[in-house]
Amino acid sequence: MTPEIEETIKAAAAEEGKPVSAWLAEAAVEKAHLAALQAAGRAAARELVAEYESLHGALPEQSRQRAREFLMEAGLLEHDTWPEAG
């Protein structure tokens, strides 16, 4: 950890009146919760696409690309891990 990050963490903890260890533990819990929400969002998106495709056939590539872009902008997709059509 760089000294700048360490100082930022210490300042944030002090501002909240918490020990650094407690502040870091809360930050880790928040990060884990956010990761779980993002994973649930990705799973829901995959499920919706699969349901649509089972009824209507594969999404057109243009629609698939727009979905990828939306999910990346929403923070639900960090890199291009969207499944292939079909």
mmCIF file of N, CA and C in Angstrom:
data_model
loop_
_atom_site.group_PDB
_atom_site.id
_atom_site.type_symbol
_atom_site.label_atom_id
_atom_site.label_comp_id
_atom_site.label_asym_id
_atom_site.label_seq_id
_atom_site.Cartn_x
_atom_site.Cartn_y
_atom_site.Cartn_z
ATOM 1 N N MET A 1 0.854 -1.170 0.000
ATOM 2 C CA MET A 1 0.000 0.000 0.000
ATOM 3 C C MET A 1 0.897 1.228 0.000
ATOM 4 N N THR A 2 0.554 2.169 -0.857
ATOM 5 C CA THR A 2 1.363 3.385 -0.928
ATOM 6 C C THR A 2 1.098 4.263 0.292
ATOM 7 N N PRO A 3 2.053 5.115 0.646
ATOM 8 C CA PRO A 3 1.831 6.022 1.776
ATOM 9 C C PRO A 3 0.615 6.928 1.561
ATOM 10 N N GLU A 4 0.356 7.312 0.316
ATOM 11 C CA GLU A 4 -0.791 8.178 0.030
ATOM 12 C C GLU A 4 -2.110 7.458 0.353
ATOM 13 N N ILE A 5 -2.201 6.200 -0.049
ATOM 14 C CA ILE A 5 -3.416 5.430 0.232
ATOM 15 C C ILE A 5 -3.562 5.220 1.731
ATOM 16 N N GLU A 6 -2.458 4.910 2.387
ATOM 17 C CA GLU A 6 -2.500 4.712 3.837
ATOM 18 C C GLU A 6 -3.003 5.965 4.542
ATOM 19 N N GLU A 7 -2.518 7.121 4.127
ATOM 20 C CA GLU A 7 -2.955 8.378 4.735
ATOM 21 C C GLU A 7 -4.426 8.657 4.443
ATOM 22 N N THR A 8 -4.870 8.338 3.244
ATOM 23 C CA THR A 8 -6.276 8.526 2.882
ATOM 24 C C THR A 8 -7.165 7.659 3.758
ATOM 25 N N ILE A 9 -6.754 6.425 3.966
ATOM 26 C CA ILE A 9 -7.522 5.506 4.807
ATOM 27 C C ILE A 9 -7.547 5.994 6.250
ATOM 28 N N LYS A 10 -6.397 6.400 6.754
ATOM 29 C CA LYS A 10 -6.338 6.901 8.131
ATOM 30 C C LYS A 10 -7.234 8.119 8.305
ATOM 31 N N ALA A 11 -7.221 9.012 7.324
ATOM 32 C CA ALA A 11 -8.048 10.222 7.406
ATOM 33 C C ALA A 11 -9.531 9.867 7.367
ATOM 34 N N ALA A 12 -9.908 8.943 6.502
ATOM 35 C CA ALA A 12 -11.306 8.542 6.399
ATOM 36 C C ALA A 12 -11.774 7.885 7.697
ATOM 37 N N ALA A 13 -10.936 7.030 8.255
ATOM 38 C CA ALA A 13 -11.281 6.367 9.514
ATOM 39 C C ALA A 13 -11.419 7.390 10.636
ATOM 40 N N ALA A 14 -10.485 8.320 10.694
ATOM 41 C CA ALA A 14 -10.534 9.349 11.733
ATOM 42 C C ALA A 14 -11.781 10.212 11.589
ATOM 43 N N GLU A 15 -12.130 10.544 10.360
ATOM 44 C CA GLU A 15 -13.320 11.366 10.116
ATOM 45 C C GLU A 15 -14.584 10.673 10.618
ATOM 46 N N GLU A 16 -14.604 9.349 10.520
ATOM 47 C CA GLU A 16 -15.755 8.584 10.994
ATOM 48 C C GLU A 16 -15.606 8.176 12.463
ATOM 49 N N GLY A 17 -14.482 8.531 13.069
ATOM 50 C CA GLY A 17 -14.265 8.208 14.482
ATOM 51 C C GLY A 17 -14.082 6.727 14.741
ATOM 52 N N LYS A 18 -13.454 6.040 13.774
ATOM 53 C CA LYS A 18 -13.272 4.594 13.887
ATOM 54 C C LYS A 18 -11.797 4.243 13.806
ATOM 55 N N PRO A 19 -11.428 3.115 14.440
ATOM 56 C CA PRO A 19 -10.068 2.618 14.234
ATOM 57 C C PRO A 19 -9.905 2.194 12.760
ATOM 58 N N VAL A 20 -8.691 2.276 12.270
ATOM 59 C CA VAL A 20 -8.416 1.897 10.886
ATOM 60 C C VAL A 20 -8.868 0.476 10.615
ATOM 61 N N SER A 21 -8.622 -0.433 11.557
ATOM 62 C CA SER A 21 -9.010 -1.830 11.340
ATOM 63 C C SER A 21 -10.520 -1.965 11.155
ATOM 64 N N ALA A 22 -11.306 -1.242 11.938
ATOM 65 C CA ALA A 22 -12.761 -1.299 11.803
ATOM 66 C C ALA A 22 -13.193 -0.680 10.479
ATOM 67 N N TRP A 23 -12.573 0.441 10.113
ATOM 68 C CA TRP A 23 -12.907 1.089 8.842
ATOM 69 C C TRP A 23 -12.599 0.154 7.674
ATOM 70 N N LEU A 24 -11.448 -0.508 7.711
ATOM 71 C CA LEU A 24 -11.078 -1.448 6.648
ATOM 72 C C LEU A 24 -12.022 -2.645 6.604
ATOM 73 N N ALA A 25 -12.423 -3.147 7.760
ATOM 74 C CA ALA A 25 -13.348 -4.281 7.800
ATOM 75 C C ALA A 25 -14.686 -3.886 7.170
ATOM 76 N N GLU A 26 -15.191 -2.706 7.506
ATOM 77 C CA GLU A 26 -16.445 -2.232 6.908
ATOM 78 C C GLU A 26 -16.299 -2.048 5.400
ATOM 79 N N ALA A 27 -15.170 -1.518 4.971
ATOM 80 C CA ALA A 27 -14.941 -1.330 3.536
ATOM 81 C C ALA A 27 -14.917 -2.675 2.813
ATOM 82 N N ALA A 28 -14.329 -3.677 3.428
ATOM 83 C CA ALA A 28 -14.278 -5.006 2.819
ATOM 84 C C ALA A 28 -15.677 -5.604 2.719
ATOM 85 N N VAL A 29 -16.491 -5.441 3.765
ATOM 86 C CA VAL A 29 -17.865 -5.953 3.744
ATOM 87 C C VAL A 29 -18.667 -5.249 2.653
ATOM 88 N N GLU A 30 -18.513 -3.932 2.552
ATOM 89 C CA GLU A 30 -19.223 -3.177 1.511
ATOM 90 C C GLU A 30 -18.798 -3.637 0.123
ATOM 91 N N LYS A 31 -17.510 -3.860 -0.077
ATOM 92 C CA LYS A 31 -17.009 -4.320 -1.376
ATOM 93 C C LYS A 31 -17.558 -5.710 -1.696
ATOM 94 N N ALA A 32 -17.588 -6.595 -0.719
ATOM 95 C CA ALA A 32 -18.118 -7.942 -0.935
ATOM 96 C C ALA A 32 -19.606 -7.886 -1.262
ATOM 97 N N HIS A 33 -20.345 -7.021 -0.575
ATOM 98 C CA HIS A 33 -21.775 -6.870 -0.840
ATOM 99 C C HIS A 33 -21.995 -6.348 -2.259
ATOM 100 N N LEU A 34 -21.225 -5.364 -2.672
ATOM 101 C CA LEU A 34 -21.327 -4.822 -4.020
ATOM 102 C C LEU A 34 -21.001 -5.891 -5.062
ATOM 103 N N ALA A 35 -19.975 -6.685 -4.814
ATOM 104 C CA ALA A 35 -19.619 -7.764 -5.743
ATOM 105 C C ALA A 35 -20.754 -8.770 -5.870
ATOM 106 N N ALA A 36 -21.414 -9.076 -4.751
ATOM 107 C CA ALA A 36 -22.542 -10.011 -4.787
ATOM 108 C C ALA A 36 -23.711 -9.426 -5.577
ATOM 109 N N LEU A 37 -23.989 -8.145 -5.398
ATOM 110 C CA LEU A 37 -25.054 -7.494 -6.161
ATOM 111 C C LEU A 37 -24.735 -7.490 -7.656
ATOM 112 N N GLN A 38 -23.489 -7.209 -7.997
ATOM 113 C CA GLN A 38 -23.092 -7.208 -9.398
ATOM 114 C C GLN A 38 -23.214 -8.602 -9.999
ATOM 115 N N ALA A 39 -22.808 -9.605 -9.257
ATOM 116 C CA ALA A 39 -22.927 -10.983 -9.749
ATOM 117 C C ALA A 39 -24.389 -11.344 -9.962
ATOM 118 N N ALA A 40 -25.253 -10.929 -9.046
ATOM 119 C CA ALA A 40 -26.683 -11.203 -9.201
ATOM 120 C C ALA A 40 -27.241 -10.484 -10.423
ATOM 121 N N GLY A 41 -26.784 -9.266 -10.661
ATOM 122 C CA GLY A 41 -27.227 -8.522 -11.838
ATOM 123 C C GLY A 41 -26.795 -9.185 -13.130
ATOM 124 N N ARG A 42 -25.557 -9.669 -13.158
ATOM 125 C CA ARG A 42 -25.064 -10.379 -14.347
ATOM 126 C C ARG A 42 -25.855 -11.662 -14.580
ATOM 127 N N ALA A 43 -26.140 -12.385 -13.505
ATOM 128 C CA ALA A 43 -26.903 -13.630 -13.629
ATOM 129 C C ALA A 43 -28.317 -13.342 -14.131
ATOM 130 N N ALA A 44 -28.934 -12.284 -13.618
ATOM 131 C CA ALA A 44 -30.284 -11.924 -14.062
ATOM 132 C C ALA A 44 -30.276 -11.533 -15.533
ATOM 133 N N ALA A 45 -29.257 -10.789 -15.948
ATOM 134 C CA ALA A 45 -29.171 -10.393 -17.355
ATOM 135 C C ALA A 45 -29.002 -11.614 -18.252
ATOM 136 N N ARG A 46 -28.134 -12.552 -17.837
ATOM 137 C CA ARG A 46 -27.958 -13.779 -18.622
ATOM 138 C C ARG A 46 -29.266 -14.569 -18.708
ATOM 139 N N GLU A 47 -29.990 -14.626 -17.590
ATOM 140 C CA GLU A 47 -31.258 -15.348 -17.561
ATOM 141 C C GLU A 47 -32.282 -14.699 -18.497
ATOM 142 N N LEU A 48 -32.352 -13.371 -18.477
ATOM 143 C CA LEU A 48 -33.285 -12.675 -19.359
ATOM 144 C C LEU A 48 -32.957 -12.921 -20.830
ATOM 145 N N VAL A 49 -31.683 -12.854 -21.166
ATOM 146 C CA VAL A 49 -31.276 -13.088 -22.555
ATOM 147 C C VAL A 49 -31.593 -14.525 -22.954
ATOM 148 N N ALA A 50 -31.288 -15.465 -22.078
ATOM 149 C CA ALA A 50 -31.557 -16.870 -22.386
ATOM 150 C C ALA A 50 -33.058 -17.102 -22.588
ATOM 151 N N GLU A 51 -33.883 -16.481 -21.735
ATOM 152 C CA GLU A 51 -35.326 -16.626 -21.873
ATOM 153 C C GLU A 51 -35.803 -16.034 -23.200
ATOM 154 N N TYR A 52 -35.315 -14.830 -23.513
ATOM 155 C CA TYR A 52 -35.683 -14.199 -24.780
ATOM 156 C C TYR A 52 -35.278 -15.087 -25.956
ATOM 157 N N GLU A 53 -34.032 -15.563 -25.924
ATOM 158 C CA GLU A 53 -33.522 -16.366 -27.039
ATOM 159 C C GLU A 53 -34.258 -17.697 -27.159
ATOM 160 N N SER A 54 -34.722 -18.256 -26.051
ATOM 161 C CA SER A 54 -35.462 -19.517 -26.142
ATOM 162 C C SER A 54 -36.812 -19.315 -26.822
ATOM 163 N N LEU A 55 -37.351 -18.109 -26.702
ATOM 164 C CA LEU A 55 -38.645 -17.807 -27.317
ATOM 165 C C LEU A 55 -38.533 -17.252 -28.735
ATOM 166 N N HIS A 56 -37.468 -16.469 -28.983
ATOM 167 C CA HIS A 56 -37.383 -15.705 -30.229
ATOM 168 C C HIS A 56 -36.133 -15.986 -31.064
ATOM 169 N N GLY A 57 -35.274 -16.846 -30.605
ATOM 170 C CA GLY A 57 -34.020 -17.082 -31.312
ATOM 171 C C GLY A 57 -32.943 -16.120 -30.820
ATOM 172 N N ALA A 58 -31.759 -16.286 -31.366
ATOM 173 C CA ALA A 58 -30.596 -15.506 -30.918
ATOM 174 C C ALA A 58 -30.813 -14.006 -31.104
ATOM 175 N N LEU A 59 -30.338 -13.247 -30.123
ATOM 176 C CA LEU A 59 -30.366 -11.791 -30.253
ATOM 177 C C LEU A 59 -29.493 -11.382 -31.436
ATOM 178 N N PRO A 60 -29.933 -10.382 -32.186
ATOM 179 C CA PRO A 60 -29.057 -9.866 -33.243
ATOM 180 C C PRO A 60 -27.765 -9.326 -32.616
ATOM 181 N N GLU A 61 -26.671 -9.437 -33.336
ATOM 182 C CA GLU A 61 -25.369 -9.002 -32.798
ATOM 183 C C GLU A 61 -25.399 -7.541 -32.362
ATOM 184 N N GLN A 62 -26.099 -6.675 -33.080
ATOM 185 C CA GLN A 62 -26.176 -5.267 -32.701
ATOM 186 C C GLN A 62 -26.843 -5.117 -31.321
ATOM 187 N N SER A 63 -27.896 -5.865 -31.081
ATOM 188 C CA SER A 63 -28.564 -5.820 -29.777
ATOM 189 C C SER A 63 -27.675 -6.401 -28.693
ATOM 190 N N ARG A 64 -26.972 -7.464 -28.997
ATOM 191 C CA ARG A 64 -26.045 -8.091 -28.055
ATOM 192 C C ARG A 64 -24.939 -7.099 -27.670
ATOM 193 N N GLN A 65 -24.422 -6.358 -28.653
ATOM 194 C CA GLN A 65 -23.377 -5.366 -28.387
ATOM 195 C C GLN A 65 -23.922 -4.235 -27.514
ATOM 196 N N ARG A 66 -25.141 -3.771 -27.787
ATOM 197 C CA ARG A 66 -25.745 -2.721 -26.959
ATOM 198 C C ARG A 66 -25.928 -3.207 -25.530
ATOM 199 N N ALA A 67 -26.315 -4.465 -25.360
ATOM 200 C CA ALA A 67 -26.465 -5.029 -24.015
ATOM 201 C C ALA A 67 -25.123 -5.066 -23.297
ATOM 202 N N ARG A 68 -24.072 -5.489 -23.997
ATOM 203 C CA ARG A 68 -22.722 -5.501 -23.392
ATOM 204 C C ARG A 68 -22.344 -4.104 -22.912
ATOM 205 N N GLU A 69 -22.541 -3.119 -23.802
ATOM 206 C CA GLU A 69 -22.166 -1.740 -23.457
ATOM 207 C C GLU A 69 -22.947 -1.241 -22.253
ATOM 208 N N PHE A 70 -24.248 -1.535 -22.212
ATOM 209 C CA PHE A 70 -25.073 -1.117 -21.090
ATOM 210 C C PHE A 70 -24.567 -1.737 -19.792
ATOM 211 N N LEU A 71 -24.299 -3.033 -19.818
ATOM 212 C CA LEU A 71 -23.839 -3.718 -18.608
ATOM 213 C C LEU A 71 -22.480 -3.199 -18.153
ATOM 214 N N MET A 72 -21.601 -2.871 -19.085
ATOM 215 C CA MET A 72 -20.298 -2.312 -18.701
ATOM 216 C C MET A 72 -20.484 -0.920 -18.103
ATOM 217 N N GLU A 73 -21.337 -0.092 -18.706
ATOM 218 C CA GLU A 73 -21.589 1.247 -18.163
ATOM 219 C C GLU A 73 -22.241 1.182 -16.789
ATOM 220 N N ALA A 74 -23.084 0.182 -16.582
ATOM 221 C CA ALA A 74 -23.758 0.024 -15.292
ATOM 222 C C ALA A 74 -22.859 -0.604 -14.234
ATOM 223 N N GLY A 75 -21.654 -1.009 -14.628
ATOM 224 C CA GLY A 75 -20.733 -1.625 -13.690
ATOM 225 C C GLY A 75 -21.032 -3.083 -13.404
ATOM 226 N N LEU A 76 -21.863 -3.702 -14.226
ATOM 227 C CA LEU A 76 -22.207 -5.099 -14.016
ATOM 228 C C LEU A 76 -21.326 -6.038 -14.823
ATOM 229 N N LEU A 77 -20.573 -5.491 -15.739
ATOM 230 C CA LEU A 77 -19.701 -6.298 -16.585
ATOM 231 C C LEU A 77 -18.379 -5.565 -16.680
ATOM 232 N N GLU A 78 -17.331 -6.142 -16.090
ATOM 233 C CA GLU A 78 -16.032 -5.465 -16.075
ATOM 234 C C GLU A 78 -15.267 -5.635 -17.367
ATOM 235 N N HIS A 79 -15.475 -6.741 -18.026
ATOM 236 C CA HIS A 79 -14.832 -6.968 -19.304
ATOM 237 C C HIS A 79 -15.785 -7.801 -20.123
ATOM 238 N N ASP A 80 -15.455 -8.054 -21.333
ATOM 239 C CA ASP A 80 -16.392 -8.684 -22.249
ATOM 240 C C ASP A 80 -16.538 -10.169 -21.961
ATOM 241 N N THR A 81 -17.381 -10.496 -20.969
ATOM 242 C CA THR A 81 -17.611 -11.889 -20.600
ATOM 243 C C THR A 81 -19.001 -12.349 -20.973
ATOM 244 N N TRP A 82 -19.677 -11.569 -21.808
ATOM 245 C CA TRP A 82 -21.026 -11.915 -22.226
ATOM 246 C C TRP A 82 -20.982 -13.165 -23.052
ATOM 247 N N PRO A 83 -21.867 -14.103 -22.804
ATOM 248 C CA PRO A 83 -21.838 -15.359 -23.582
ATOM 249 C C PRO A 83 -22.157 -15.137 -25.054
ATOM 250 N N GLU A 84 -21.663 -16.020 -25.864
ATOM 251 C CA GLU A 84 -21.934 -15.956 -27.307
ATOM 252 C C GLU A 84 -23.396 -16.268 -27.578
ATOM 253 N N ALA A 85 -23.852 -15.834 -28.734
ATOM 254 C CA ALA A 85 -25.244 -16.049 -29.121
ATOM 255 C C ALA A 85 -25.562 -17.538 -29.149
ATOM 256 N N GLY A 86 -26.853 -17.837 -28.869
ATOM 257 C CA GLY A 86 -27.321 -19.219 -28.959
ATOM 258 C C GLY A 86 -27.246 -19.858 -27.667
#
